[in-house]
PDB file of C-alpha atoms and ligand atoms in Angstrom:
ATOM      1  CA  UNK M  30       2.519  35.285-205.181  1.00  0.00           C
ATOM      2  CA  UNK M  31       4.131  38.670-204.719  1.00  0.00           C
ATOM      3  CA  UNK M  32       7.557  38.766-203.104  1.00  0.00           C
ATOM      4  CA  UNK M  33       6.129  40.218-199.916  1.00  0.00           C
ATOM      5  CA  UNK M  34       3.419  37.611-199.795  1.00  0.00           C
ATOM      6  CA  UNK M  35       5.885  34.740-200.173  1.00  0.00           C
ATOM      7  CA  UNK M  36       8.156  36.300-197.576  1.00  0.00           C
ATOM      8  CA  UNK M  37       5.339  36.658-195.047  1.00  0.00           C
ATOM      9  CA  UNK M  38       4.036  33.170-195.846  1.00  0.00           C
ATOM     10  CA  UNK M  39       7.468  31.633-195.254  1.00  0.00           C
ATOM     11  CA  UNK M  40       8.027  33.595-192.032  1.00  0.00           C
ATOM     12  CA  UNK M  41       4.576  32.748-190.759  1.00  0.00           C
ATOM     13  CA  UNK M  42       5.103  29.065-191.510  1.00  0.00           C
ATOM     14  CA  UNK M  43       8.396  29.122-189.601  1.00  0.00           C
ATOM     15  CA  UNK M  44       6.749  30.790-186.580  1.00  0.00           C
ATOM     16  CA  UNK M  45       3.880  28.305-186.746  1.00  0.00           C
ATOM     17  CA  UNK M  46       6.414  25.502-186.695  1.00  0.00           C
ATOM     18  CA  UNK M  47       8.157  27.008-183.653  1.00  0.00           C
ATOM     19  CA  UNK M  48       4.869  27.336-181.767  1.00  0.00           C
ATOM     20  CA  UNK M  49       3.829  23.796-182.677  1.00  0.00           C
ATOM     21  CA  UNK M  50       7.194  22.412-181.568  1.00  0.00           C
ATOM     22  CA  UNK M  51       7.057  24.372-178.315  1.00  0.00           C
ATOM     23  CA  UNK M  52       3.542  23.083-177.625  1.00  0.00           C
ATOM     24  CA  UNK M  53       4.614  19.506-178.343  1.00  0.00           C
ATOM     25  CA  UNK M  54       7.651  19.865-176.070  1.00  0.00           C
ATOM     26  CA  UNK M  55       5.446  21.207-173.281  1.00  0.00           C
ATOM     27  CA  UNK M  56       2.730  18.586-173.754  1.00  0.00           C
ATOM     28  CA  UNK M  57       0.238  21.255-174.720  1.00  0.00           C
ATOM     29  CA  UNK M  58      -2.307  21.309-177.529  1.00  0.00           C
ATOM     30  CA  UNK M  59      -1.534  23.743-180.346  1.00  0.00           C
ATOM     31  CA  UNK M  60      -5.015  25.267-179.880  1.00  0.00           C
ATOM     32  CA  UNK M  61      -4.070  26.421-176.382  1.00  0.00           C
ATOM     33  CA  UNK M  62      -1.795  29.093-177.827  1.00  0.00           C
ATOM     34  CA  UNK M  63      -3.024  32.010-179.935  1.00  0.00           C
ATOM     35  CA  UNK M  64      -0.570  33.755-182.242  1.00  0.00           C
ATOM     36  CA  UNK M  65      -0.908  37.523-182.273  1.00  0.00           C
ATOM     37  CA  UNK M  66       1.115  39.096-185.062  1.00  0.00           C
ATOM     38  CA  UNK M  67       2.513  42.489-184.044  1.00  0.00           C
ATOM     39  CA  UNK M  68       2.222  44.624-187.189  1.00  0.00           C
ATOM     40  CA  UNK M  69       3.531  47.900-185.744  1.00  0.00           C
ATOM     41  CA  UNK M  70       5.523  50.038-188.227  1.00  0.00           C
ATOM     42  CA  UNK M  71       4.295  47.848-191.112  1.00  0.00           C
ATOM     43  CA  UNK M  72       1.578  48.945-193.545  1.00  0.00           C
ATOM     44  CA  UNK M  73      -2.055  47.932-193.777  1.00  0.00           C
ATOM     45  CA  UNK M  74      -1.188  46.046-196.971  1.00  0.00           C
ATOM     46  CA  UNK M  75       0.849  43.620-194.843  1.00  0.00           C
ATOM     47  CA  UNK M  76      -2.085  43.179-192.474  1.00  0.00           C
ATOM     48  CA  UNK M  77      -4.218  42.331-195.484  1.00  0.00           C
ATOM     49  CA  UNK M  78      -1.728  39.717-196.716  1.00  0.00           C
ATOM     50  CA  UNK M  79      -1.473  38.234-193.227  1.00  0.00           C
ATOM     51  CA  UNK M  80      -5.241  37.955-193.091  1.00  0.00           C
ATOM     52  CA  UNK M  81      -5.211  36.109-196.422  1.00  0.00           C
ATOM     53  CA  UNK M  82      -2.624  33.780-194.924  1.00  0.00           C
ATOM     54  CA  UNK M  83      -4.950  32.960-192.032  1.00  0.00           C
ATOM     55  CA  UNK M  84      -3.886  35.396-189.308  1.00  0.00           C
ATOM     56  CA  UNK M  85      -6.835  36.577-187.229  1.00  0.00           C
ATOM     57  CA  UNK M  86      -5.119  38.431-184.362  1.00  0.00           C
ATOM     58  CA  UNK M  87      -2.938  41.497-184.896  1.00  0.00           C
ATOM     59  CA  UNK M  88      -1.371  43.915-182.441  1.00  0.00           C
ATOM     60  CA  UNK M  89      -0.217  47.514-182.509  1.00  0.00           C
ATOM     61  CA  UNK M  90       1.494  49.689-179.923  1.00  0.00           C
ATOM     62  CA  UNK M  91       0.756  53.254-181.064  1.00  0.00           C
ATOM     63  CA  UNK M  92      -2.676  54.693-181.537  1.00  0.00           C
ATOM     64  CA  UNK M  93      -1.510  57.131-184.248  1.00  0.00           C
ATOM     65  CA  UNK M  94      -0.551  54.174-186.462  1.00  0.00           C
ATOM     66  CA  UNK M  95      -3.098  51.670-185.262  1.00  0.00           C
ATOM     67  CA  UNK M  96      -6.211  53.792-185.763  1.00  0.00           C
ATOM     68  CA  UNK M  97      -5.789  54.394-189.510  1.00  0.00           C
ATOM     69  CA  UNK M  98      -4.548  50.846-190.078  1.00  0.00           C
ATOM     70  CA  UNK M  99      -7.534  49.307-188.317  1.00  0.00           C
ATOM     71  CA  UNK M 100      -9.818  51.557-190.339  1.00  0.00           C
ATOM     72  CA  UNK M 101      -8.131  50.528-193.591  1.00  0.00           C
ATOM     73  CA  UNK M 102      -8.726  46.888-192.616  1.00  0.00           C
ATOM     74  CA  UNK M 103     -12.233  47.305-191.196  1.00  0.00           C
ATOM     75  CA  UNK M 104     -13.644  44.868-193.773  1.00  0.00           C
ATOM     76  CA  UNK M 105     -11.496  42.001-192.414  1.00  0.00           C
ATOM     77  CA  UNK M 106     -12.492  39.746-189.538  1.00  0.00           C
ATOM     78  CA  UNK M 107      -9.553  40.565-187.319  1.00  0.00           C
ATOM     79  CA  UNK M 108      -9.128  40.982-183.591  1.00  0.00           C
ATOM     80  CA  UNK M 109      -7.034  44.047-182.784  1.00  0.00           C
ATOM     81  CA  UNK M 110      -4.823  43.973-179.719  1.00  0.00           C
ATOM     82  CA  UNK M 111      -3.288  47.110-178.262  1.00  0.00           C
ATOM     83  CA  UNK M 112       0.046  46.318-176.607  1.00  0.00           C
ATOM     84  CA  UNK M 113       1.760  49.688-176.111  1.00  0.00           C
ATOM     85  CA  UNK M 114       1.893  52.091-173.208  1.00  0.00           C
ATOM     86  CA  UNK M 115      -1.374  53.952-173.322  1.00  0.00           C
ATOM     87  CA  UNK M 116      -2.047  57.580-172.439  1.00  0.00           C
ATOM     88  CA  UNK M 117      -5.508  58.356-171.132  1.00  0.00           C
ATOM     89  CA  UNK M 118      -6.022  60.974-173.856  1.00  0.00           C
ATOM     90  CA  UNK M 119      -5.789  58.188-176.462  1.00  0.00           C
ATOM     91  CA  UNK M 120      -8.365  55.810-175.039  1.00  0.00           C
ATOM     92  CA  UNK M 121     -11.284  57.332-176.900  1.00  0.00           C
ATOM     93  CA  UNK M 122      -9.616  56.414-180.158  1.00  0.00           C
ATOM     94  CA  UNK M 123      -8.290  53.044-179.001  1.00  0.00           C
ATOM     95  CA  UNK M 124     -11.640  51.662-177.832  1.00  0.00           C
ATOM     96  CA  UNK M 125     -13.044  52.186-181.327  1.00  0.00           C
ATOM     97  CA  UNK M 126     -10.927  49.390-182.790  1.00  0.00           C
ATOM     98  CA  UNK M 127      -9.195  47.508-179.977  1.00  0.00           C
ATOM     99  CA  UNK M 128     -10.766  44.249-178.890  1.00  0.00           C
ATOM    100  CA  UNK M 129      -8.162  43.702-176.183  1.00  0.00           C
ATOM    101  CA  UNK M 130      -5.835  46.160-174.445  1.00  0.00           C
ATOM    102  CA  UNK M 131      -2.803  44.295-173.048  1.00  0.00           C
ATOM    103  CA  UNK M 132      -1.214  47.236-171.268  1.00  0.00           C
ATOM    104  CA  UNK M 133      -3.560  48.164-168.442  1.00  0.00           C
ATOM    105  CA  UNK M 134      -1.321  49.259-165.589  1.00  0.00           C
ATOM    106  CA  UNK M 135      -3.054  51.925-163.522  1.00  0.00           C
ATOM    107  CA  UNK M 136      -6.496  52.623-162.104  1.00  0.00           C
ATOM    108  CA  UNK M 137      -6.739  55.977-163.902  1.00  0.00           C
ATOM    109  CA  UNK M 138      -6.406  54.140-167.200  1.00  0.00           C
ATOM    110  CA  UNK M 139      -9.116  51.678-166.196  1.00  0.00           C
ATOM    111  CA  UNK M 140     -11.460  54.555-165.386  1.00  0.00           C
ATOM    112  CA  UNK M 141     -10.738  56.242-168.723  1.00  0.00           C
ATOM    113  CA  UNK M 142     -11.061  53.033-170.750  1.00  0.00           C
ATOM    114  CA  UNK M 143     -14.293  52.143-169.056  1.00  0.00           C
ATOM    115  CA  UNK M 144     -15.884  55.525-169.712  1.00  0.00           C
ATOM    116  CA  UNK M 145     -14.711  55.563-173.332  1.00  0.00           C
ATOM    117  CA  UNK M 146     -15.814  52.008-174.035  1.00  0.00           C
ATOM    118  CA  UNK M 147     -19.213  52.653-172.527  1.00  0.00           C
ATOM    119  CA  UNK M 148     -19.640  55.789-174.620  1.00  0.00           C
ATOM    120  CA  UNK M 149     -18.594  53.908-177.744  1.00  0.00           C
ATOM    121  CA  UNK M 150     -20.964  51.054-176.935  1.00  0.00           C
ATOM    122  CA  UNK M 151     -18.131  48.548-176.995  1.00  0.00           C
ATOM    123  CA  UNK M 152     -16.831  45.898-174.632  1.00  0.00           C
ATOM    124  CA  UNK M 153     -13.057  45.904-174.379  1.00  0.00           C
ATOM    125  CA  UNK M 154     -10.982  43.067-172.999  1.00  0.00           C
ATOM    126  CA  UNK M 155      -8.272  44.168-170.583  1.00  0.00           C
ATOM    127  CA  UNK M 156      -5.069  42.451-169.595  1.00  0.00           C
ATOM    128  CA  UNK M 157      -3.133  43.763-166.654  1.00  0.00           C
ATOM    129  CA  UNK M 158       0.461  44.353-167.657  1.00  0.00           C
ATOM    130  CA  UNK M 159       2.790  43.134-164.940  1.00  0.00           C
ATOM    131  CA  UNK M 160       6.236  44.694-164.591  1.00  0.00           C
ATOM    132  CA  UNK M 161       8.474  41.960-163.238  1.00  0.00           C
ATOM    133  CA  UNK M 162      11.367  44.425-163.044  1.00  0.00           C
ATOM    134  CA  UNK M 163       9.341  46.537-160.617  1.00  0.00           C
ATOM    135  CA  UNK M 164       9.086  43.800-158.025  1.00  0.00           C
ATOM    136  CA  UNK M 165      11.252  45.759-155.580  1.00  0.00           C
ATOM    137  CA  UNK M 166       9.627  48.994-154.520  1.00  0.00           C
ATOM    138  CA  UNK M 167       8.650  50.888-157.682  1.00  0.00           C
ATOM    139  CA  UNK M 168       4.969  51.139-158.505  1.00  0.00           C
ATOM    140  CA  UNK M 169       5.495  50.682-162.228  1.00  0.00           C
ATOM    141  CA  UNK M 170       8.138  49.338-164.573  1.00  0.00           C
ATOM    142  CA  UNK M 171      10.315  51.215-167.061  1.00  0.00           C
ATOM    143  CA  UNK M 172       8.353  49.904-170.005  1.00  0.00           C
ATOM    144  CA  UNK M 173       4.960  50.154-168.359  1.00  0.00           C
ATOM    145  CA  UNK M 174       3.253  47.563-166.250  1.00  0.00           C
ATOM    146  CA  UNK M 175       2.204  47.485-162.640  1.00  0.00           C
ATOM    147  CA  UNK M 176       4.318  45.994-159.894  1.00  0.00           C
ATOM    148  CA  UNK M 177       2.942  42.580-158.875  1.00  0.00           C
ATOM    149  CA  UNK M 178       1.550  44.021-155.648  1.00  0.00           C
ATOM    150  CA  UNK M 179      -0.846  46.149-157.687  1.00  0.00           C
ATOM    151  CA  UNK M 180      -2.453  43.355-159.710  1.00  0.00           C
ATOM    152  CA  UNK M 181      -5.392  42.712-157.378  1.00  0.00           C
ATOM    153  CA  UNK M 182      -6.468  46.335-157.121  1.00  0.00           C
ATOM    154  CA  UNK M 183      -6.420  46.739-160.894  1.00  0.00           C
ATOM    155  CA  UNK M 184      -8.225  43.450-161.432  1.00  0.00           C
ATOM    156  CA  UNK M 185     -10.991  44.554-159.105  1.00  0.00           C
ATOM    157  CA  UNK M 186     -11.281  47.887-160.922  1.00  0.00           C
ATOM    158  CA  UNK M 187     -11.517  46.230-164.348  1.00  0.00           C
ATOM    159  CA  UNK M 188     -13.963  43.609-163.093  1.00  0.00           C
ATOM    160  CA  UNK M 189     -16.199  46.339-161.682  1.00  0.00           C
ATOM    161  CA  UNK M 190     -16.202  48.372-164.920  1.00  0.00           C
ATOM    162  CA  UNK M 191     -19.339  47.625-166.937  1.00  0.00           C
ATOM    163  CA  UNK M 192     -17.768  48.043-170.396  1.00  0.00           C
ATOM    164  CA  UNK M 193     -14.537  46.198-169.643  1.00  0.00           C
ATOM    165  CA  UNK M 194     -13.853  42.477-169.427  1.00  0.00           C
ATOM    166  CA  UNK M 195     -10.975  41.231-167.323  1.00  0.00           C
ATOM    167  CA  UNK M 196      -9.020  38.950-169.657  1.00  0.00           C
ATOM    168  CA  UNK M 197      -5.928  38.111-167.632  1.00  0.00           C
ATOM    169  CA  UNK M 198      -2.283  39.137-167.456  1.00  0.00           C
ATOM    170  CA  UNK M 199       0.469  40.269-169.807  1.00  0.00           C
ATOM    171  CA  UNK M 200       4.188  40.796-169.423  1.00  0.00           C
ATOM    172  CA  UNK M 201       7.289  41.665-171.409  1.00  0.00           C
ATOM    173  CA  UNK M 202      10.432  39.799-170.375  1.00  0.00           C
ATOM    174  CA  UNK M 203      12.423  42.321-168.313  1.00  0.00           C
ATOM    175  CA  UNK M 204      15.791  43.651-169.483  1.00  0.00           C
ATOM    176  CA  UNK M 205      16.867  44.515-165.951  1.00  0.00           C
ATOM    177  CA  UNK M 206      16.386  43.189-162.447  1.00  0.00           C
ATOM    178  CA  UNK M 207      16.254  39.624-161.195  1.00  0.00           C
ATOM    179  CA  UNK M 208      14.637  38.325-164.402  1.00  0.00           C
ATOM    180  CA  UNK M 209      17.034  39.928-166.894  1.00  0.00           C
ATOM    181  CA  UNK M 210      17.994  37.273-169.468  1.00  0.00           C
ATOM    182  CA  UNK M 211      15.743  34.736-167.711  1.00  0.00           C
ATOM    183  CA  UNK M 212      12.558  34.852-169.784  1.00  0.00           C
ATOM    184  CA  UNK M 213      11.484  31.365-168.758  1.00  0.00           C
ATOM    185  CA  UNK M 214      11.654  32.278-165.061  1.00  0.00           C
ATOM    186  CA  UNK M 215       9.856  35.558-165.744  1.00  0.00           C
ATOM    187  CA  UNK M 216       7.047  33.838-167.631  1.00  0.00           C
ATOM    188  CA  UNK M 217       6.710  31.195-164.925  1.00  0.00           C
ATOM    189  CA  UNK M 218       6.363  33.958-162.361  1.00  0.00           C
ATOM    190  CA  UNK M 219       3.644  35.535-164.498  1.00  0.00           C
ATOM    191  CA  UNK M 220       1.911  32.182-164.642  1.00  0.00           C
ATOM    192  CA  UNK M 221       1.914  32.047-160.815  1.00  0.00           C
ATOM    193  CA  UNK M 222       0.350  35.491-160.679  1.00  0.00           C
ATOM    194  CA  UNK M 223      -2.204  34.259-163.220  1.00  0.00           C
ATOM    195  CA  UNK M 224      -3.145  31.331-160.974  1.00  0.00           C
ATOM    196  CA  UNK M 225      -3.597  33.755-158.103  1.00  0.00           C
ATOM    197  CA  UNK M 226      -5.742  36.032-160.227  1.00  0.00           C
ATOM    198  CA  UNK M 227      -7.930  33.196-161.472  1.00  0.00           C
ATOM    199  CA  UNK M 228      -8.740  32.174-157.908  1.00  0.00           C
ATOM    200  CA  UNK M 229     -10.815  35.337-157.661  1.00  0.00           C
ATOM    201  CA  UNK M 230     -11.588  35.841-161.371  1.00  0.00           C
ATOM    202  CA  UNK M 231     -11.930  32.394-162.973  1.00  0.00           C
ATOM    203  CA  UNK M 232     -12.627  33.755-166.472  1.00  0.00           C
ATOM    204  CA  UNK M 233      -9.458  35.850-166.541  1.00  0.00           C
ATOM    205  CA  UNK M 234      -7.408  33.047-168.054  1.00  0.00           C
ATOM    206  CA  UNK M 235      -5.381  34.828-170.719  1.00  0.00           C
ATOM    207  CA  UNK M 236      -1.618  34.849-170.241  1.00  0.00           C
ATOM    208  CA  UNK M 237       0.044  37.091-172.841  1.00  0.00           C
ATOM    209  CA  UNK M 238       3.792  36.510-172.912  1.00  0.00           C
ATOM    210  CA  UNK M 239       6.551  35.801-175.376  1.00  0.00           C
ATOM    211  CA  UNK M 240       7.781  37.623-178.461  1.00  0.00           C
ATOM    212  CA  UNK M 241       9.953  36.626-181.438  1.00  0.00           C
ATOM    213  CA  UNK M 242      13.000  35.878-179.307  1.00  0.00           C
ATOM    214  CA  UNK M 243      11.361  34.020-176.441  1.00  0.00           C
ATOM    215  CA  UNK M 244       8.093  32.505-177.597  1.00  0.00           C
ATOM    216  CA  UNK M 245       9.295  28.971-176.772  1.00  0.00           C
ATOM    217  CA  UNK M 246       9.945  29.972-173.151  1.00  0.00           C
ATOM    218  CA  UNK M 247       6.495  31.546-172.969  1.00  0.00           C
ATOM    219  CA  UNK M 248       4.746  28.472-174.352  1.00  0.00           C
ATOM    220  CA  UNK M 249       6.693  26.263-171.952  1.00  0.00           C
ATOM    221  CA  UNK M 250       5.582  28.476-169.064  1.00  0.00           C
ATOM    222  CA  UNK M 251       1.920  28.292-170.016  1.00  0.00           C
ATOM    223  CA  UNK M 252       1.295  31.396-172.138  1.00  0.00           C
ATOM    224  CA  UNK M 253      -2.038  31.412-173.951  1.00  0.00           C
ATOM    225  CA  UNK M 254      -1.081  34.273-176.286  1.00  0.00           C
ATOM    226  CA  UNK M 255       2.273  35.028-177.898  1.00  0.00           C
ATOM    227  CA  UNK M 256       2.955  38.407-179.535  1.00  0.00           C
ATOM    228  CA  UNK M 257       5.261  38.014-182.499  1.00  0.00           C
ATOM    229  CA  UNK M 258       6.454  40.859-184.723  1.00  0.00           C
ATOM    230  CA  UNK M 259       9.954  40.629-186.155  1.00  0.00           C
ATOM    231  CA  UNK M 260       9.900  36.895-186.834  1.00  0.00           C
ATOM    232  CA  UNK M 261       6.881  37.325-189.114  1.00  0.00           C
ATOM    233  CA  UNK M 262       7.323  40.782-190.651  1.00  0.00           C
ATOM    234  CA  UNK M 263      11.061  41.303-190.520  1.00  0.00           C
ATOM    235  CA  UNK M 264      13.303  43.616-188.531  1.00  0.00           C
ATOM    236  CA  UNK M 265      11.509  46.901-188.002  1.00  0.00           C
ATOM    237  CA  UNK M 266      12.860  49.914-189.896  1.00  0.00           C
ATOM    238  CA  UNK M 267      12.687  52.058-186.755  1.00  0.00           C
ATOM    239  CA  UNK M 268      12.193  51.599-183.038  1.00  0.00           C
ATOM    240  CA  UNK M 269       8.635  50.711-182.180  1.00  0.00           C
TER     241      UNK M 269
HETATM  242  C1  LIG C  17       6.901  44.994-180.509  1.00  0.00           C
HETATM  243  C2  LIG C  17       6.261  44.204-179.443  1.00  0.00           C
HETATM  244  C3  LIG C  17       6.180  42.797-179.543  1.00  0.00           C
HETATM  245  C4  LIG C  17       6.801  42.011-180.696  1.00  0.00           C
HETATM  246  O1  LIG C  17       8.173  42.006-180.573  1.00  0.00           O
HETATM  247  P1  LIG C  17       9.105  41.182-181.605  1.00  0.00           P
HETATM  248  O2  LIG C  17      10.388  41.070-180.899  1.00  0.00           O
HETATM  249  O3  LIG C  17       9.172  42.016-182.836  1.00  0.00           O
HETATM  250  O4  LIG C  17       8.451  39.892-181.850  1.00  0.00           O
HETATM  251  C5  LIG C  17       5.542  42.119-178.526  1.00  0.00           C
HETATM  252  N1  LIG C  17       5.009  42.758-177.469  1.00  0.00           N
HETATM  253  C6  LIG C  17       5.063  44.096-177.338  1.00  0.00           C
HETATM  254  C7  LIG C  17       4.474  44.725-176.137  1.00  0.00           C
HETATM  255  C8  LIG C  17       5.698  44.852-178.309  1.00  0.00           C
HETATM  256  O5  LIG C  17       5.771  46.178-178.174  1.00  0.00           O
END
């Protein structure tokens, strides 16, 4: 094994162990939680190693990096998740490789994604990103996401778009506001919004929450997908 391969294998095993322990503690089956490895800022060669190690879901947050990386890995059976704030002028590129976009937070983006996906002949899964720090007043959060009051409108827009599939909800634990430093409470709130959403959209059962620092809290709160970068790949060389 190369050094990088052994490093990634060891990190991945440790993350697997954390997820398994969190599932056991919560009385959940391991299969209920999907690990998405966030490969942003890391090269396609790492994606390739991760695939060899059994990873099947990867995530990126910038189209400029994600597009070429996905193309370099087109021969691998991988699901690509887009988790970054998304400009409408990037959707044409993103729908070419993304299987799921986790950061849907405005109707204009839904319209653009739908048109692009239809033109590309692809069906794209959409998660509505909820900004729990925007609960008071603001329409959207600092780091993207719609205020909880906007979930229903967006869900209806995605559900009505022929080339989009409403997958569920996503959040990032807020750094400010009532949920700052309370990831468990934040993820439980997301789970409540998910129950509300599923009342009208039973298939929209994905709950994307939890990163390297708080995946246990997310699993305890019912997340179906955790997005883990640093704990698998190492501390990123630059902000991303
Ligand atoms: C970078 C990123 C992650 C992974 O974060 P880590 O702390 O490196 O695990 C998860 N979700 C989103 C939206 C991200 O941008």
